[in-house]
Tab-separated table of C-alpha atoms and ligand atoms in Angstrom:
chain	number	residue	atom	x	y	z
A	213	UNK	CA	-25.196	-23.391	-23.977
A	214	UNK	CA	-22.249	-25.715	-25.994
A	215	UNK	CA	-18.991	-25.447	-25.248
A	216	UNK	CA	-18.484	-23.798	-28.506
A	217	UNK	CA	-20.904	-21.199	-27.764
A	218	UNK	CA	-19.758	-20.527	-24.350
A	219	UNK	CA	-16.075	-20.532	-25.865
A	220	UNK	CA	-17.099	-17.446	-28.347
A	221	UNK	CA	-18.875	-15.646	-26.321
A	222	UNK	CA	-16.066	-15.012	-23.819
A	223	UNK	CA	-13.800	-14.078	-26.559
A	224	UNK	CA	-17.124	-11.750	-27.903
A	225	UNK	CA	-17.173	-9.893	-24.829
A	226	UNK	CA	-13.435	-9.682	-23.737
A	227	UNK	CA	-12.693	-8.705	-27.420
A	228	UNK	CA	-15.996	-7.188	-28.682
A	229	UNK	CA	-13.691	-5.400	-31.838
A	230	UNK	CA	-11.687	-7.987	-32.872
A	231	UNK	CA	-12.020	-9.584	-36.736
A	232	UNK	CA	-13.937	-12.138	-36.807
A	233	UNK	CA	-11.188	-14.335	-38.189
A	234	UNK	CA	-8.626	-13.161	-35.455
A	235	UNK	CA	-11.430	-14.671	-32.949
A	236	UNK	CA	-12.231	-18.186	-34.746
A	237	UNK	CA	-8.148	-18.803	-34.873
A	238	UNK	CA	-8.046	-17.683	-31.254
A	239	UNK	CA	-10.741	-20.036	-30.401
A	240	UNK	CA	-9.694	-22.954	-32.745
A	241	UNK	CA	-6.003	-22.801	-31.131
A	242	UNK	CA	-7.650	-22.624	-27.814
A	243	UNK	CA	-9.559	-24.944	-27.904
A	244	UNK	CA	-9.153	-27.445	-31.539
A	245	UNK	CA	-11.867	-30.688	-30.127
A	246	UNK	CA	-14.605	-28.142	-29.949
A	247	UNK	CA	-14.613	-27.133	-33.493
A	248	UNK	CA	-15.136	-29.413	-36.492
A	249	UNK	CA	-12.671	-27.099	-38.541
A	250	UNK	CA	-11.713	-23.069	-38.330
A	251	UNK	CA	-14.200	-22.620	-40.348
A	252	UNK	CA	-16.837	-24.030	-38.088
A	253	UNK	CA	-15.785	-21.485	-35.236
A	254	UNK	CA	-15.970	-18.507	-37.286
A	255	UNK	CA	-19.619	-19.157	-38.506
A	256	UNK	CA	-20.173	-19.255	-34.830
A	257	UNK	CA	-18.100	-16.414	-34.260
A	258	UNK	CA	-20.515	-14.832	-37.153
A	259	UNK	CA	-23.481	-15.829	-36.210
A	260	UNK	CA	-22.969	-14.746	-32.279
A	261	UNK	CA	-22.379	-11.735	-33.351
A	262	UNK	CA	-25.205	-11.034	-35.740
A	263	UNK	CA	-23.344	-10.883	-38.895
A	264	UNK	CA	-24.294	-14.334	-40.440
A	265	UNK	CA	-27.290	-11.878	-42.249
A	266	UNK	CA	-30.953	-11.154	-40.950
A	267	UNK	CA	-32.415	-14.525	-40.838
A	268	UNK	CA	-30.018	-15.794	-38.509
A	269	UNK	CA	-29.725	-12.273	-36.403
A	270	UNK	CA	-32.382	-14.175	-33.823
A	271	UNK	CA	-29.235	-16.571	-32.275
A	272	UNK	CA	-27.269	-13.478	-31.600
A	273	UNK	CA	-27.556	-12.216	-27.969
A	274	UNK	CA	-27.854	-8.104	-28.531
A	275	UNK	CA	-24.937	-7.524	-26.207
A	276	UNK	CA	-22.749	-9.530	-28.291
A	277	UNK	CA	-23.833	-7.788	-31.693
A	278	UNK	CA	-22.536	-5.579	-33.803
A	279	UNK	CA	-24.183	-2.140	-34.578
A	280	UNK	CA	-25.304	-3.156	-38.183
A	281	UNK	CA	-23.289	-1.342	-40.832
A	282	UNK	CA	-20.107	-0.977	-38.475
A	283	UNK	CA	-18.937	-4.489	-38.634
A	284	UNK	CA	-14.776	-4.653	-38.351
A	285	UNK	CA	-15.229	-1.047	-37.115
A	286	UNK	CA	-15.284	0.167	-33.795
A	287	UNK	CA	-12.985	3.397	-34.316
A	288	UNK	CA	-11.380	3.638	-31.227
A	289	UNK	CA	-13.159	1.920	-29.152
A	290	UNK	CA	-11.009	-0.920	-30.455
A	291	UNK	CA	-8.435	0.201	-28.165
A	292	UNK	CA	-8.276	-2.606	-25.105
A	293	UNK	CA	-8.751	-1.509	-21.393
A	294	UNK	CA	-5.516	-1.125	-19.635
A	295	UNK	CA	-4.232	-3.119	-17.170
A	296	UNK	CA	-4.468	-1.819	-13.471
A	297	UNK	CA	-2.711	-3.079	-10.497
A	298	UNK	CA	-4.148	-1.637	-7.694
A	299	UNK	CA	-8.214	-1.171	-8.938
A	300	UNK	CA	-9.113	0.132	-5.886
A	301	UNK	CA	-5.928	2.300	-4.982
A	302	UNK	CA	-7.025	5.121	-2.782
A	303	UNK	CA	-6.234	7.078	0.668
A	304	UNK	CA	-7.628	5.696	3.730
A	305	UNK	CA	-9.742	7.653	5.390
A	306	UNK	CA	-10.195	7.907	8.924
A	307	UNK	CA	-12.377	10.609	9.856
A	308	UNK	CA	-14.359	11.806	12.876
A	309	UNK	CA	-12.926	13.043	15.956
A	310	UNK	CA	-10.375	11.384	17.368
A	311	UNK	CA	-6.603	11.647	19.266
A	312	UNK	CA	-4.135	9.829	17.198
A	313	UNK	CA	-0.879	8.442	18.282
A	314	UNK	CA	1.689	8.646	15.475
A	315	UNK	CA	4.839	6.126	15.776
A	316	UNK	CA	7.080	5.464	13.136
A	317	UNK	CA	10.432	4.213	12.293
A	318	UNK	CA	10.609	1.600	15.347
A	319	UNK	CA	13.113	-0.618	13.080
A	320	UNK	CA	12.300	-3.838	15.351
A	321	UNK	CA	14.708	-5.264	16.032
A	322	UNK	CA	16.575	-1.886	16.663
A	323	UNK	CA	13.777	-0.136	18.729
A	324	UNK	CA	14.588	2.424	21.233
A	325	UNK	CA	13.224	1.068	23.954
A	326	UNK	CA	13.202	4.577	26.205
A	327	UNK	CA	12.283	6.533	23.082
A	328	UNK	CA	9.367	4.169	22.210
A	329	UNK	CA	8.257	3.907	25.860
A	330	UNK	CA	7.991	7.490	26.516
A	331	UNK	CA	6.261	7.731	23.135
A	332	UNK	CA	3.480	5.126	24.297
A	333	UNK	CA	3.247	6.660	27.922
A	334	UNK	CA	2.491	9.870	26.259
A	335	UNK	CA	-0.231	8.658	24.027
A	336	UNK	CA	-1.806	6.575	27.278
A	337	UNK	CA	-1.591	10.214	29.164
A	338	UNK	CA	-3.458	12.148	26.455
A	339	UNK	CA	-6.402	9.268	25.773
A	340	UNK	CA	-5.231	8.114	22.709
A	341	UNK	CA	-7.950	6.753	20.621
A	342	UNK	CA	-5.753	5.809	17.678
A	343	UNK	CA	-2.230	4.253	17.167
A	344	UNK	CA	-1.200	5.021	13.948
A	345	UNK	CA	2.020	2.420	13.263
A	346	UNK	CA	3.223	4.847	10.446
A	347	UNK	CA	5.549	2.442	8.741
A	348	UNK	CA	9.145	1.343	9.448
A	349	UNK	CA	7.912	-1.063	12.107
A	350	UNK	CA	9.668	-4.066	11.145
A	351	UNK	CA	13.453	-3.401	10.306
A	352	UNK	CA	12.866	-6.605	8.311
A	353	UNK	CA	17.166	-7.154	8.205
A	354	UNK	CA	17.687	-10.443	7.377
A	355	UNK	CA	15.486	-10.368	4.292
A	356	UNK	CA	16.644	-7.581	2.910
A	357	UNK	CA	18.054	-7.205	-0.417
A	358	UNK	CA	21.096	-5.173	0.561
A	359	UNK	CA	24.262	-6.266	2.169
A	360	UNK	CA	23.652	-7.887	5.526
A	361	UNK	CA	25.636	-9.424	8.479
A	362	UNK	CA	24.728	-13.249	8.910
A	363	UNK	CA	25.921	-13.363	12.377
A	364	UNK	CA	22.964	-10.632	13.345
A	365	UNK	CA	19.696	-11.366	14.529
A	366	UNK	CA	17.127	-14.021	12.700
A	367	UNK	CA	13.938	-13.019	11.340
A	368	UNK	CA	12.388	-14.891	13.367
A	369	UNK	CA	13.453	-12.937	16.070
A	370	UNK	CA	11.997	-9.719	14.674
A	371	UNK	CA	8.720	-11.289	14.325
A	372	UNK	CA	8.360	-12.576	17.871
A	373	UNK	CA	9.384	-8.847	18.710
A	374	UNK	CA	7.029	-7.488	16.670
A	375	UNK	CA	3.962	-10.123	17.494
A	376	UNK	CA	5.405	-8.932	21.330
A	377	UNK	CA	5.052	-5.898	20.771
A	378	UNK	CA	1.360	-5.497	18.891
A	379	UNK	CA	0.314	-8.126	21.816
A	380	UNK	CA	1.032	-5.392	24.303
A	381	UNK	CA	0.088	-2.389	22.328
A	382	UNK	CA	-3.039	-4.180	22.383
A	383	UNK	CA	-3.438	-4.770	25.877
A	384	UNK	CA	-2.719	-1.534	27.210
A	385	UNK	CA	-4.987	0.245	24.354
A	386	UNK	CA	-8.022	-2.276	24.114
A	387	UNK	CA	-10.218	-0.459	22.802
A	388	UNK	CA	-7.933	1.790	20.248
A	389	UNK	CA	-8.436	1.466	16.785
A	390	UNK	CA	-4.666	0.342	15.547
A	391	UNK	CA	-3.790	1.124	12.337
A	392	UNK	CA	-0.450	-0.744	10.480
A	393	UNK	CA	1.002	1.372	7.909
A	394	UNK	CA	3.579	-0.310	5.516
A	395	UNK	CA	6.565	1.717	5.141
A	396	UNK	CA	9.669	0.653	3.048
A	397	UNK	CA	11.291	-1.439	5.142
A	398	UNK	CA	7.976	-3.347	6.371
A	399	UNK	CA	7.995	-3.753	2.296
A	400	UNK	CA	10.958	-5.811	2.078
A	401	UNK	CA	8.675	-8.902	3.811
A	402	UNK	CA	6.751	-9.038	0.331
A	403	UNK	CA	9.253	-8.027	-1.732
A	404	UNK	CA	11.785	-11.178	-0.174
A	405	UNK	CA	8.461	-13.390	-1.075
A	406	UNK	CA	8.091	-12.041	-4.612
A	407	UNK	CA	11.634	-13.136	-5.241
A	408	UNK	CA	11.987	-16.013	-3.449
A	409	UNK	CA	9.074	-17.897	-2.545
A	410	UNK	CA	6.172	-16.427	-5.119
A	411	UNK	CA	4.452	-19.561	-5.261
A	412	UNK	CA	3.356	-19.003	-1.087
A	413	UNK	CA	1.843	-15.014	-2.261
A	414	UNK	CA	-1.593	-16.346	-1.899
A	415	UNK	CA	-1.511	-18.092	0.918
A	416	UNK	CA	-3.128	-16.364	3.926
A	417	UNK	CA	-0.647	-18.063	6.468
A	418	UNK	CA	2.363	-16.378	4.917
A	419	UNK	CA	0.927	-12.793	4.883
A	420	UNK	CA	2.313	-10.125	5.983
A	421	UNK	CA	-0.816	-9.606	8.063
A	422	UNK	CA	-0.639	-13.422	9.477
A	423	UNK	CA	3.400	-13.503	10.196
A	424	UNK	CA	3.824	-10.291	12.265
A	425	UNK	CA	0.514	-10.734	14.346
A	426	UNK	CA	-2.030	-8.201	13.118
A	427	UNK	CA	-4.690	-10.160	12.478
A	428	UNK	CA	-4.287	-11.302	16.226
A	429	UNK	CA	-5.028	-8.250	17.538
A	430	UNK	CA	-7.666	-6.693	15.183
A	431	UNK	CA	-5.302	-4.105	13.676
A	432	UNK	CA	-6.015	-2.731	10.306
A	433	UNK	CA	-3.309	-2.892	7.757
A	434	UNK	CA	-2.538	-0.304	5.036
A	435	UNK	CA	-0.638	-1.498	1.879
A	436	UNK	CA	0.094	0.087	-1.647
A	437	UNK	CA	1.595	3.210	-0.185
A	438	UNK	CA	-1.742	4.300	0.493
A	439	UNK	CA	-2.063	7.844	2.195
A	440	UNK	CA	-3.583	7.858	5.134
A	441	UNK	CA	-5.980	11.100	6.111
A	442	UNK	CA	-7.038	12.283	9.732
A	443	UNK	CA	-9.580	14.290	8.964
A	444	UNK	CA	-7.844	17.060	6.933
A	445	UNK	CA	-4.223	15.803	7.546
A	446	UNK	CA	-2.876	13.270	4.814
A	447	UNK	CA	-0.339	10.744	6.792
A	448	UNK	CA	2.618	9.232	4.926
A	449	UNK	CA	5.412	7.467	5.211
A	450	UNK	CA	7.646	9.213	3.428
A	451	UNK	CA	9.065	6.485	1.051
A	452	UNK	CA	6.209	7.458	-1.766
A	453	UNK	CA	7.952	10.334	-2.636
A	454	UNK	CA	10.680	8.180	-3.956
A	455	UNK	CA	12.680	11.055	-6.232
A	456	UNK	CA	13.171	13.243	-1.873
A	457	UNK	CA	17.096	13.067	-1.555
A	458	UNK	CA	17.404	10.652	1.059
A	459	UNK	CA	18.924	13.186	3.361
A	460	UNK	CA	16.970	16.488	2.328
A	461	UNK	CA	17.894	19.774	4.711
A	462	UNK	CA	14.297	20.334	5.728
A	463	UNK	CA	11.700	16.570	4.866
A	464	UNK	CA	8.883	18.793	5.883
A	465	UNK	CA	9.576	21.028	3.195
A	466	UNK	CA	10.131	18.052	0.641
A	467	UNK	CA	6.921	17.041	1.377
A	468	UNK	CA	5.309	20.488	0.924
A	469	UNK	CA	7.098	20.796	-2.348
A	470	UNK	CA	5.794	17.182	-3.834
A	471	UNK	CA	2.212	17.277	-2.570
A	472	UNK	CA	0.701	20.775	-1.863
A	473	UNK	CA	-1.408	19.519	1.064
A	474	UNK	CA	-1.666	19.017	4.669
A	475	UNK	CA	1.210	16.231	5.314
A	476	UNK	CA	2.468	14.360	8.246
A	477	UNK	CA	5.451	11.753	7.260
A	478	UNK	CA	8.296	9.772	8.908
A	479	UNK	CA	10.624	8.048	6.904
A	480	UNK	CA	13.840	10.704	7.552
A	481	UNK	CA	13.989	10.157	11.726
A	482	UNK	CA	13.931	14.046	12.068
A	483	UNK	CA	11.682	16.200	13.325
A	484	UNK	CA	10.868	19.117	10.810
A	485	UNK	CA	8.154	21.591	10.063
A	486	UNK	CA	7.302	23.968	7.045
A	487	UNK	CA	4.504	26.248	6.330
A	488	UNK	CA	3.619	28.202	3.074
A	489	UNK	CA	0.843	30.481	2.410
A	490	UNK	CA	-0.611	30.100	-1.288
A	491	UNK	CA	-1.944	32.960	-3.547
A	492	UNK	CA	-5.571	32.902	-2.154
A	493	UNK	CA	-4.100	33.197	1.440
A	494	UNK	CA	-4.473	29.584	2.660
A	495	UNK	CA	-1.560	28.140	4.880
A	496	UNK	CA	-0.701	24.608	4.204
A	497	UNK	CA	1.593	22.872	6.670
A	498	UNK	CA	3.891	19.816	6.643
A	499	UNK	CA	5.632	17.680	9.357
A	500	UNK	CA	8.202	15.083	9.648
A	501	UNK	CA	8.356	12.987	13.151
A	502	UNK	CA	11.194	11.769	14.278
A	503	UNK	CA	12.098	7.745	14.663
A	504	UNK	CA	11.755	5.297	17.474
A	505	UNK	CA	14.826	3.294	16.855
A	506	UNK	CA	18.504	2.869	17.780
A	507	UNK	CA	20.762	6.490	16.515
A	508	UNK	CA	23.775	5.304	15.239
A	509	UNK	CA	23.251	1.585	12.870
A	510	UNK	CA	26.496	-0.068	11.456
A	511	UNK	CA	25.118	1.449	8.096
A	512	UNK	CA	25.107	4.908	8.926
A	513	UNK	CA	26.622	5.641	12.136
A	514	UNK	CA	26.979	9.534	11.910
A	515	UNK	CA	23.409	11.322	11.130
A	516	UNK	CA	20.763	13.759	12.202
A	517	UNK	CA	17.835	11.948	13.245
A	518	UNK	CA	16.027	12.676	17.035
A	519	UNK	CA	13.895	10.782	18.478
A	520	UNK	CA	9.877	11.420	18.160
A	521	UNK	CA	6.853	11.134	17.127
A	522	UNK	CA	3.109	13.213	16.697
A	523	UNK	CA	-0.052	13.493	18.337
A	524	UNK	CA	-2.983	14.576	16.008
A	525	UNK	CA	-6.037	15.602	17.611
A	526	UNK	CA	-8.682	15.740	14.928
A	527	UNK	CA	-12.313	17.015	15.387
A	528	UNK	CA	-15.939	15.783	13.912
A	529	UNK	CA	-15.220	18.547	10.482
A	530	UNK	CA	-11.700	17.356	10.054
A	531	UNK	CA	-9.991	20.109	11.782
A	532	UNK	CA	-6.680	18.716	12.900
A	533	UNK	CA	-4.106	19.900	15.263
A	534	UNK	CA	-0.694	18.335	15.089
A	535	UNK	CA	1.872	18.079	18.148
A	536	UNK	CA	5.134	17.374	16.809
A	537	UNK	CA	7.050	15.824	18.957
A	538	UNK	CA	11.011	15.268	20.377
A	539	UNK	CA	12.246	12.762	22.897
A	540	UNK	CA	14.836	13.764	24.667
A	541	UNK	CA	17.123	12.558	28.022
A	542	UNK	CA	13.927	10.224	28.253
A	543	UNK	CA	11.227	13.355	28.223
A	544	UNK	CA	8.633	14.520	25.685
A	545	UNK	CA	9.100	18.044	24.232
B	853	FE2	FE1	12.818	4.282	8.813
């Protein structure tokens, strides 16, 4: 095929409605040393498409042709495709029976240790199949955009904690399927690299993935804000919601009210549970689990939050059963 030929057929099939002048100036500003003249490129634009008359209907490929009669038409088919971000946006599914550890809201470097331990101990206790890292892993401090202390910790410090960490996790479940949710904080890595570094995006040594260690230890990341579901339950965050006050009297309920289904979310560091019935007599039930982290931070000092986390036993149908859970004076409640 010539270069002018291969030239108008890619603007043929990205723009199979546009004039036929609108594509030989496209392709003569393109691309001037392939045409003799403009005129040149849109006898080839004509002729590609079939509408240089019947004789010459035999050099047009029939995808790139015009139903005969319809020529500048289209109606409104001439309307482009949108963009889409995320093509294959979807929830994760992880189905089948299993026993799920939920932890969230660890805030490296501001992890409880006694909260998390007891968290992990509990999960070893009851066979945990499953870790579910539900987002908030990484506090991710010194590259946020808000207000921060210099003096405080690097982030290279957080990432040796967290490759630490996800080392161990590893090595006392080795044969758990680990699952890395992003929640907002975990976020701010790509967000800092949007704004400051954007030309490093595409390189696999400066993901997320490669930085904190999860490629190390075969543990499947979860991006986009994707939901996650055990079986029946849908697992969030809690950040997706983003119009939930940030300090709502009841999360559980603020997750009922936004999505209708099954939820299990973190994101507040309070335990919380609601359950409605609907018209055709069908209870749906929500959870929030409480965090993993340190109670009082320098940015708010004075809160609510508890300590805890979920167990989700799910069977082979996707029947779940949720155990929300409270840390306290070092025990599971
Ligand atoms: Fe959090």
């Amino acid at each position: 095929m010539t270069p002018q030929k291969q030239i108008i057929t890619a603007l043929l099939k990205k723009f199979p409605y546009a004039a036929t002048m609108t594509l030989a100036k496209r392709a003569y500003k393109d691309a001037p040393e392939a045409f003799a003249s403009l005129e040149s490129a849109r006898s080839q634009v004509r002729t590609l498409r079939g509408a240089a008359g019947e004789k010459r209907r035999k050099y047009s490929p029939p995808e790139l042709q015009r139903e005969p009669g319809k020529a500048g038409a289209g109606g409104f088919q001439r309307i482009p495709e949108g963009w889409v971000d995320l093509p294959d946006w979807k929830a994760e599914c992880f189905c089948g029976a299993r026993k799920t550890l939920v932890l969230s809201d660890i805030h490296f470097p501001y992890h409880h240790k006694g909260a998390l331990v007891a968290a992990l101990e509990y999960g070893r206790d009851r066979g945990a199949d499953t870790i579910l890292l539900n987002g908030d892993i990484a506090d991710c401090y010194a590259i946020s955009r808000w207000e921060k202390d210099p003096r405080k910790r690097h982030f290279a410090d957080e990432v040796r904690l967290v490759n630490n960490f996800l080392k161990t996790l590893r090595e006392e479940f080795p044969k758990a399927e680990i699952i890395f949710k992003l929640g907002n904080h975990d976020e701010r890595f790509e967000n800092y690299m949007m704004l400051k570094a954007p030309e490093l995006l595409d390189v696999p040594q400066f993901s997320f993935q490669r930085i904190m260690g999860l490629e190390d230890q075969d543990i499947q990341l979860v991006r986009d804000m994707r939901p996650i579901r055990l079986g029946k339950l849908n697992v969030i965050h809690g950040h997706e919601f983003k119009v939930m006050s940030s300090d709502p009297v009841n999360p559980a309920r603020g997750f009922f009210m936004r999505a209708k289904v099954h939820v299990l979310g973190g994101h507040y560091h309070r335990s919380s549970q609601h359950s409605e019935t609907d018209l055709e007599g069908k209870v749906i039930s929500t959870w929030s689990t409480g965090c993993l982290c340190e109670l009082h931070p320098q940015y708010r000092p004075i809160n609510s939050w508890n300590w805890g986390f979920a167990f989700v036993d799910t069977d082979s149908k996707g029947a779940f059963n949720v155990s929300n859970l409270k840390v306290i004076d070092g025990k599971v409640y």
